[in-house]
């Protein structure tokens, strides 16, 4: 597994020798070639963090950064790109837009850029993210960006993203994801298959 990082030393302190590192920055598209060279799949959980870095805003990261990574993936021949986005994308009055300068609006533009790139994709829109352990509850998908709020473990989001990689039944689809009910074994083609593909 290869990870794209801005600060290798900081990342290495977290992941050690379990992964390979490529130093780059989505705000510098020329640095992304090495990250995707020879890659079959890309999974992206890019997200702006303006509270930590004032210049790290939604337009630069959630839109332009995703667009740059999607374009690099297309140029590199990547076969499938899985993007973690967010519930609430289509709701201009969402509180996150008010708090973070239209961050969900920019995420929506990032989604659109990925769809337009021509790279086979899956877009996962998790509900309210939690640090709870994974596989403690069931998984529920929704579509159409409903206003209902739900929660989801970050670990469960990661599980779904990994399961989607390379899976035809997941491609060309956008869906919301929350925890719901009791945990159960999952037939992943049965999980992704019934979802409606995005309109072309």
PDB file of C-alpha atoms in Angstrom:
ATOM      1  CA  UNK A   1       0.000   0.000   0.000  1.00  0.00           C
ATOM      2  CA  UNK A   2       1.223   3.458  -0.936  1.00  0.00           C
ATOM      3  CA  UNK A   3       0.159   6.656   0.832  1.00  0.00           C
ATOM      4  CA  UNK A   4       0.416  10.255  -0.336  1.00  0.00           C
ATOM      5  CA  UNK A   5       1.679  12.509   2.462  1.00  0.00           C
ATOM      6  CA  UNK A   6       2.892  16.051   2.846  1.00  0.00           C
ATOM      7  CA  UNK A   7       5.114  15.254   5.826  1.00  0.00           C
ATOM      8  CA  UNK A   8       6.742  11.826   5.696  1.00  0.00           C
ATOM      9  CA  UNK A   9       8.248  11.975   9.168  1.00  0.00           C
ATOM     10  CA  UNK A  10       4.886  12.738  10.737  1.00  0.00           C
ATOM     11  CA  UNK A  11       3.166  10.000   8.746  1.00  0.00           C
ATOM     12  CA  UNK A  12       5.905   7.486   9.502  1.00  0.00           C
ATOM     13  CA  UNK A  13       5.402   8.093  13.216  1.00  0.00           C
ATOM     14  CA  UNK A  14       1.793   6.963  12.757  1.00  0.00           C
ATOM     15  CA  UNK A  15       2.181   4.075  10.302  1.00  0.00           C
ATOM     16  CA  UNK A  16       5.800   2.962  10.632  1.00  0.00           C
ATOM     17  CA  UNK A  17       6.958   0.587   7.901  1.00  0.00           C
ATOM     18  CA  UNK A  18       3.504  -0.820   7.132  1.00  0.00           C
ATOM     19  CA  UNK A  19       3.083   1.363   4.035  1.00  0.00           C
ATOM     20  CA  UNK A  20       5.180   3.011   1.320  1.00  0.00           C
ATOM     21  CA  UNK A  21       5.307   6.813   1.317  1.00  0.00           C
ATOM     22  CA  UNK A  22       5.159   9.301  -1.530  1.00  0.00           C
ATOM     23  CA  UNK A  23       5.589  12.950  -0.626  1.00  0.00           C
ATOM     24  CA  UNK A  24       3.289  15.301  -2.508  1.00  0.00           C
ATOM     25  CA  UNK A  25       0.557  17.888  -2.170  1.00  0.00           C
ATOM     26  CA  UNK A  26      -2.779  18.075  -3.976  1.00  0.00           C
ATOM     27  CA  UNK A  27      -2.266  21.828  -4.205  1.00  0.00           C
ATOM     28  CA  UNK A  28       0.782  21.073  -6.373  1.00  0.00           C
ATOM     29  CA  UNK A  29      -0.552  18.805  -9.129  1.00  0.00           C
ATOM     30  CA  UNK A  30       2.938  18.214 -10.526  1.00  0.00           C
ATOM     31  CA  UNK A  31       3.791  16.275  -7.344  1.00  0.00           C
ATOM     32  CA  UNK A  32       0.973  13.761  -7.805  1.00  0.00           C
ATOM     33  CA  UNK A  33       2.398  11.802 -10.722  1.00  0.00           C
ATOM     34  CA  UNK A  34       4.641   9.675  -8.506  1.00  0.00           C
ATOM     35  CA  UNK A  35       1.747   8.962  -6.149  1.00  0.00           C
ATOM     36  CA  UNK A  36      -0.425   7.357  -8.829  1.00  0.00           C
ATOM     37  CA  UNK A  37       2.267   5.919 -11.105  1.00  0.00           C
ATOM     38  CA  UNK A  38       1.597   2.204 -11.483  1.00  0.00           C
ATOM     39  CA  UNK A  39      -1.365   2.323  -9.087  1.00  0.00           C
ATOM     40  CA  UNK A  40      -4.446   0.257  -9.823  1.00  0.00           C
ATOM     41  CA  UNK A  41      -6.717   1.978  -7.309  1.00  0.00           C
ATOM     42  CA  UNK A  42      -6.915   5.308  -5.464  1.00  0.00           C
ATOM     43  CA  UNK A  43      -8.832   5.868  -2.233  1.00  0.00           C
ATOM     44  CA  UNK A  44      -9.120   9.483  -1.111  1.00  0.00           C
ATOM     45  CA  UNK A  45     -10.370  10.930   2.158  1.00  0.00           C
ATOM     46  CA  UNK A  46      -9.153  14.466   1.422  1.00  0.00           C
ATOM     47  CA  UNK A  47     -10.737  17.097   3.590  1.00  0.00           C
ATOM     48  CA  UNK A  48     -10.102  20.750   4.343  1.00  0.00           C
ATOM     49  CA  UNK A  49      -9.064  21.685   7.876  1.00  0.00           C
ATOM     50  CA  UNK A  50      -9.250  25.482   8.022  1.00  0.00           C
ATOM     51  CA  UNK A  51      -9.231  25.546  11.827  1.00  0.00           C
ATOM     52  CA  UNK A  52      -5.733  24.030  11.863  1.00  0.00           C
ATOM     53  CA  UNK A  53      -4.501  25.686   8.670  1.00  0.00           C
ATOM     54  CA  UNK A  54      -6.363  28.827   7.599  1.00  0.00           C
ATOM     55  CA  UNK A  55      -5.337  28.410   3.946  1.00  0.00           C
ATOM     56  CA  UNK A  56      -6.450  24.783   3.918  1.00  0.00           C
ATOM     57  CA  UNK A  57      -9.987  25.580   2.781  1.00  0.00           C
ATOM     58  CA  UNK A  58     -12.759  23.796   0.925  1.00  0.00           C
ATOM     59  CA  UNK A  59     -12.070  25.318  -2.462  1.00  0.00           C
ATOM     60  CA  UNK A  60      -8.377  24.393  -2.386  1.00  0.00           C
ATOM     61  CA  UNK A  61      -8.691  20.895  -0.932  1.00  0.00           C
ATOM     62  CA  UNK A  62     -12.208  19.491  -1.327  1.00  0.00           C
ATOM     63  CA  UNK A  63     -12.611  20.858  -4.845  1.00  0.00           C
ATOM     64  CA  UNK A  64      -9.321  21.680  -6.553  1.00  0.00           C
ATOM     65  CA  UNK A  65      -7.372  19.047  -4.628  1.00  0.00           C
ATOM     66  CA  UNK A  66      -9.803  16.275  -5.516  1.00  0.00           C
ATOM     67  CA  UNK A  67      -9.875  17.499  -9.104  1.00  0.00           C
ATOM     68  CA  UNK A  68      -6.071  17.423  -9.320  1.00  0.00           C
ATOM     69  CA  UNK A  69      -5.895  13.919  -7.854  1.00  0.00           C
ATOM     70  CA  UNK A  70      -8.635  12.653 -10.173  1.00  0.00           C
ATOM     71  CA  UNK A  71      -6.849  14.097 -13.202  1.00  0.00           C
ATOM     72  CA  UNK A  72      -3.581  12.513 -12.091  1.00  0.00           C
ATOM     73  CA  UNK A  73      -5.377   9.208 -11.638  1.00  0.00           C
ATOM     74  CA  UNK A  74      -6.793   9.428 -15.148  1.00  0.00           C
ATOM     75  CA  UNK A  75      -3.377  10.220 -16.622  1.00  0.00           C
ATOM     76  CA  UNK A  76      -1.867   7.337 -14.655  1.00  0.00           C
ATOM     77  CA  UNK A  77      -4.393   4.790 -15.861  1.00  0.00           C
ATOM     78  CA  UNK A  78      -5.970   4.172 -12.438  1.00  0.00           C
ATOM     79  CA  UNK A  79      -8.845   1.695 -12.755  1.00  0.00           C
ATOM     80  CA  UNK A  80     -11.010   2.822  -9.837  1.00  0.00           C
ATOM     81  CA  UNK A  81     -11.118   5.892  -7.581  1.00  0.00           C
ATOM     82  CA  UNK A  82     -13.038   5.772  -4.303  1.00  0.00           C
ATOM     83  CA  UNK A  83     -13.775   9.164  -2.744  1.00  0.00           C
ATOM     84  CA  UNK A  84     -14.971   9.820   0.802  1.00  0.00           C
ATOM     85  CA  UNK A  85     -17.264  12.854   0.661  1.00  0.00           C
ATOM     86  CA  UNK A  86     -20.050  13.802   3.100  1.00  0.00           C
ATOM     87  CA  UNK A  87     -23.773  13.734   3.664  1.00  0.00           C
ATOM     88  CA  UNK A  88     -25.376  17.147   3.160  1.00  0.00           C
ATOM     89  CA  UNK A  89     -23.640  17.934  -0.136  1.00  0.00           C
ATOM     90  CA  UNK A  90     -26.835  19.122  -1.826  1.00  0.00           C
ATOM     91  CA  UNK A  91     -28.082  21.202   1.119  1.00  0.00           C
ATOM     92  CA  UNK A  92     -26.825  24.822   0.860  1.00  0.00           C
ATOM     93  CA  UNK A  93     -28.311  25.664   4.273  1.00  0.00           C
ATOM     94  CA  UNK A  94     -26.470  22.827   6.018  1.00  0.00           C
ATOM     95  CA  UNK A  95     -24.823  23.981   9.245  1.00  0.00           C
ATOM     96  CA  UNK A  96     -21.378  22.848   8.030  1.00  0.00           C
ATOM     97  CA  UNK A  97     -21.625  25.313   5.144  1.00  0.00           C
ATOM     98  CA  UNK A  98     -22.376  28.077   7.607  1.00  0.00           C
ATOM     99  CA  UNK A  99     -19.564  27.072   9.952  1.00  0.00           C
ATOM    100  CA  UNK A 100     -16.861  26.356   7.371  1.00  0.00           C
ATOM    101  CA  UNK A 101     -17.364  28.740   4.453  1.00  0.00           C
ATOM    102  CA  UNK A 102     -19.433  26.453   2.215  1.00  0.00           C
ATOM    103  CA  UNK A 103     -17.239  23.410   2.739  1.00  0.00           C
ATOM    104  CA  UNK A 104     -19.969  21.004   1.593  1.00  0.00           C
ATOM    105  CA  UNK A 105     -20.548  23.090  -1.524  1.00  0.00           C
ATOM    106  CA  UNK A 106     -16.869  22.648  -2.373  1.00  0.00           C
ATOM    107  CA  UNK A 107     -17.068  18.937  -1.631  1.00  0.00           C
ATOM    108  CA  UNK A 108     -19.921  18.762  -4.113  1.00  0.00           C
ATOM    109  CA  UNK A 109     -17.750  20.415  -6.736  1.00  0.00           C
ATOM    110  CA  UNK A 110     -15.025  17.883  -5.968  1.00  0.00           C
ATOM    111  CA  UNK A 111     -17.493  15.059  -6.526  1.00  0.00           C
ATOM    112  CA  UNK A 112     -18.487  16.581  -9.857  1.00  0.00           C
ATOM    113  CA  UNK A 113     -14.835  16.907 -10.890  1.00  0.00           C
ATOM    114  CA  UNK A 114     -14.245  13.222 -10.168  1.00  0.00           C
ATOM    115  CA  UNK A 115     -17.306  12.209 -12.187  1.00  0.00           C
ATOM    116  CA  UNK A 116     -16.143  14.397 -15.072  1.00  0.00           C
ATOM    117  CA  UNK A 117     -12.609  12.981 -15.015  1.00  0.00           C
ATOM    118  CA  UNK A 118     -13.593   9.759 -16.734  1.00  0.00           C
ATOM    119  CA  UNK A 119     -11.985   7.569 -14.064  1.00  0.00           C
ATOM    120  CA  UNK A 120     -14.288   4.772 -12.823  1.00  0.00           C
ATOM    121  CA  UNK A 121     -15.366   5.916  -9.369  1.00  0.00           C
ATOM    122  CA  UNK A 122     -17.388   5.311  -6.227  1.00  0.00           C
ATOM    123  CA  UNK A 123     -18.390   8.198  -3.945  1.00  0.00           C
ATOM    124  CA  UNK A 124     -19.147   7.409  -0.301  1.00  0.00           C
ATOM    125  CA  UNK A 125     -20.982  10.071   1.705  1.00  0.00           C
ATOM    126  CA  UNK A 126     -20.700   9.145   5.384  1.00  0.00           C
ATOM    127  CA  UNK A 127     -22.933  10.516   8.085  1.00  0.00           C
ATOM    128  CA  UNK A 128     -21.606  12.031  11.299  1.00  0.00           C
ATOM    129  CA  UNK A 129     -18.148  10.487  11.711  1.00  0.00           C
ATOM    130  CA  UNK A 130     -17.229   8.765  14.964  1.00  0.00           C
ATOM    131  CA  UNK A 131     -14.050   7.179  16.296  1.00  0.00           C
ATOM    132  CA  UNK A 132     -15.923   4.132  17.602  1.00  0.00           C
ATOM    133  CA  UNK A 133     -14.510   0.685  16.785  1.00  0.00           C
ATOM    134  CA  UNK A 134     -15.678  -0.796  13.510  1.00  0.00           C
ATOM    135  CA  UNK A 135     -17.978  -3.785  12.987  1.00  0.00           C
ATOM    136  CA  UNK A 136     -19.983  -3.007  16.122  1.00  0.00           C
ATOM    137  CA  UNK A 137     -23.142  -2.100  14.192  1.00  0.00           C
ATOM    138  CA  UNK A 138     -24.648  -2.826  10.809  1.00  0.00           C
ATOM    139  CA  UNK A 139     -24.265  -0.686   7.713  1.00  0.00           C
ATOM    140  CA  UNK A 140     -27.048   1.126   5.909  1.00  0.00           C
ATOM    141  CA  UNK A 141     -26.887   2.882   2.553  1.00  0.00           C
ATOM    142  CA  UNK A 142     -29.127   5.693   1.376  1.00  0.00           C
ATOM    143  CA  UNK A 143     -29.218   7.749  -1.799  1.00  0.00           C
ATOM    144  CA  UNK A 144     -30.407  11.201  -2.763  1.00  0.00           C
ATOM    145  CA  UNK A 145     -28.756  13.024   0.158  1.00  0.00           C
ATOM    146  CA  UNK A 146     -31.709  12.825   2.582  1.00  0.00           C
ATOM    147  CA  UNK A 147     -31.868  15.296   5.422  1.00  0.00           C
ATOM    148  CA  UNK A 148     -31.883  12.585   8.059  1.00  0.00           C
ATOM    149  CA  UNK A 149     -28.762  12.491  10.175  1.00  0.00           C
ATOM    150  CA  UNK A 150     -26.951   9.305  11.062  1.00  0.00           C
ATOM    151  CA  UNK A 151     -23.628   8.285  12.528  1.00  0.00           C
ATOM    152  CA  UNK A 152     -20.895   6.059  11.183  1.00  0.00           C
ATOM    153  CA  UNK A 153     -17.617   4.745  12.545  1.00  0.00           C
ATOM    154  CA  UNK A 154     -14.576   5.905  10.603  1.00  0.00           C
ATOM    155  CA  UNK A 155     -13.382   2.305  10.667  1.00  0.00           C
ATOM    156  CA  UNK A 156     -16.609   1.180   8.993  1.00  0.00           C
ATOM    157  CA  UNK A 157     -16.224   3.856   6.319  1.00  0.00           C
ATOM    158  CA  UNK A 158     -12.731   2.524   5.625  1.00  0.00           C
ATOM    159  CA  UNK A 159     -14.070  -1.036   5.389  1.00  0.00           C
ATOM    160  CA  UNK A 160     -16.661  -0.013   2.818  1.00  0.00           C
ATOM    161  CA  UNK A 161     -14.104   1.929   0.775  1.00  0.00           C
ATOM    162  CA  UNK A 162     -11.724  -1.026   0.675  1.00  0.00           C
ATOM    163  CA  UNK A 163     -14.557  -3.384  -0.252  1.00  0.00           C
ATOM    164  CA  UNK A 164     -15.551  -1.069  -3.121  1.00  0.00           C
ATOM    165  CA  UNK A 165     -12.090  -0.966  -4.717  1.00  0.00           C
ATOM    166  CA  UNK A 166     -12.107  -2.800  -8.013  1.00  0.00           C
ATOM    167  CA  UNK A 167     -15.689  -3.982  -7.572  1.00  0.00           C
ATOM    168  CA  UNK A 168     -17.814  -3.401 -10.674  1.00  0.00           C
ATOM    169  CA  UNK A 169     -21.038  -3.413  -8.647  1.00  0.00           C
ATOM    170  CA  UNK A 170     -19.823  -0.289  -6.800  1.00  0.00           C
ATOM    171  CA  UNK A 171     -18.651   1.745  -9.773  1.00  0.00           C
ATOM    172  CA  UNK A 172     -20.432   4.840 -11.031  1.00  0.00           C
ATOM    173  CA  UNK A 173     -22.411   5.141  -7.812  1.00  0.00           C
ATOM    174  CA  UNK A 174     -22.807   7.756  -5.075  1.00  0.00           C
ATOM    175  CA  UNK A 175     -24.402   6.860  -1.762  1.00  0.00           C
ATOM    176  CA  UNK A 176     -24.787   7.893   1.846  1.00  0.00           C
ATOM    177  CA  UNK A 177     -23.564   5.562   4.590  1.00  0.00           C
ATOM    178  CA  UNK A 178     -24.566   5.268   8.257  1.00  0.00           C
ATOM    179  CA  UNK A 179     -24.460   2.665  10.997  1.00  0.00           C
ATOM    180  CA  UNK A 180     -27.755   0.938  11.625  1.00  0.00           C
ATOM    181  CA  UNK A 181     -28.877  -2.239  13.370  1.00  0.00           C
ATOM    182  CA  UNK A 182     -26.804  -5.242  14.334  1.00  0.00           C
ATOM    183  CA  UNK A 183     -23.530  -6.244  12.653  1.00  0.00           C
ATOM    184  CA  UNK A 184     -23.738  -9.025  10.102  1.00  0.00           C
ATOM    185  CA  UNK A 185     -21.628 -10.706   7.468  1.00  0.00           C
ATOM    186  CA  UNK A 186     -21.831  -8.748   4.222  1.00  0.00           C
ATOM    187  CA  UNK A 187     -22.070  -9.963   0.654  1.00  0.00           C
ATOM    188  CA  UNK A 188     -20.401  -6.935  -0.919  1.00  0.00           C
ATOM    189  CA  UNK A 189     -21.852  -7.371  -4.400  1.00  0.00           C
ATOM    190  CA  UNK A 190     -25.243  -7.644  -2.738  1.00  0.00           C
ATOM    191  CA  UNK A 191     -24.452  -4.516  -0.737  1.00  0.00           C
ATOM    192  CA  UNK A 192     -23.403  -2.346  -3.706  1.00  0.00           C
ATOM    193  CA  UNK A 193     -25.393  -3.972  -6.489  1.00  0.00           C
ATOM    194  CA  UNK A 194     -28.889  -2.611  -5.702  1.00  0.00           C
ATOM    195  CA  UNK A 195     -27.640   0.982  -5.510  1.00  0.00           C
ATOM    196  CA  UNK A 196     -28.713   3.204  -8.395  1.00  0.00           C
ATOM    197  CA  UNK A 197     -25.889   4.355 -10.661  1.00  0.00           C
ATOM    198  CA  UNK A 198     -25.399   8.080 -11.139  1.00  0.00           C
ATOM    199  CA  UNK A 199     -27.094   9.663 -14.139  1.00  0.00           C
ATOM    200  CA  UNK A 200     -24.733  10.289 -17.035  1.00  0.00           C
TER     201      UNK A 200
END
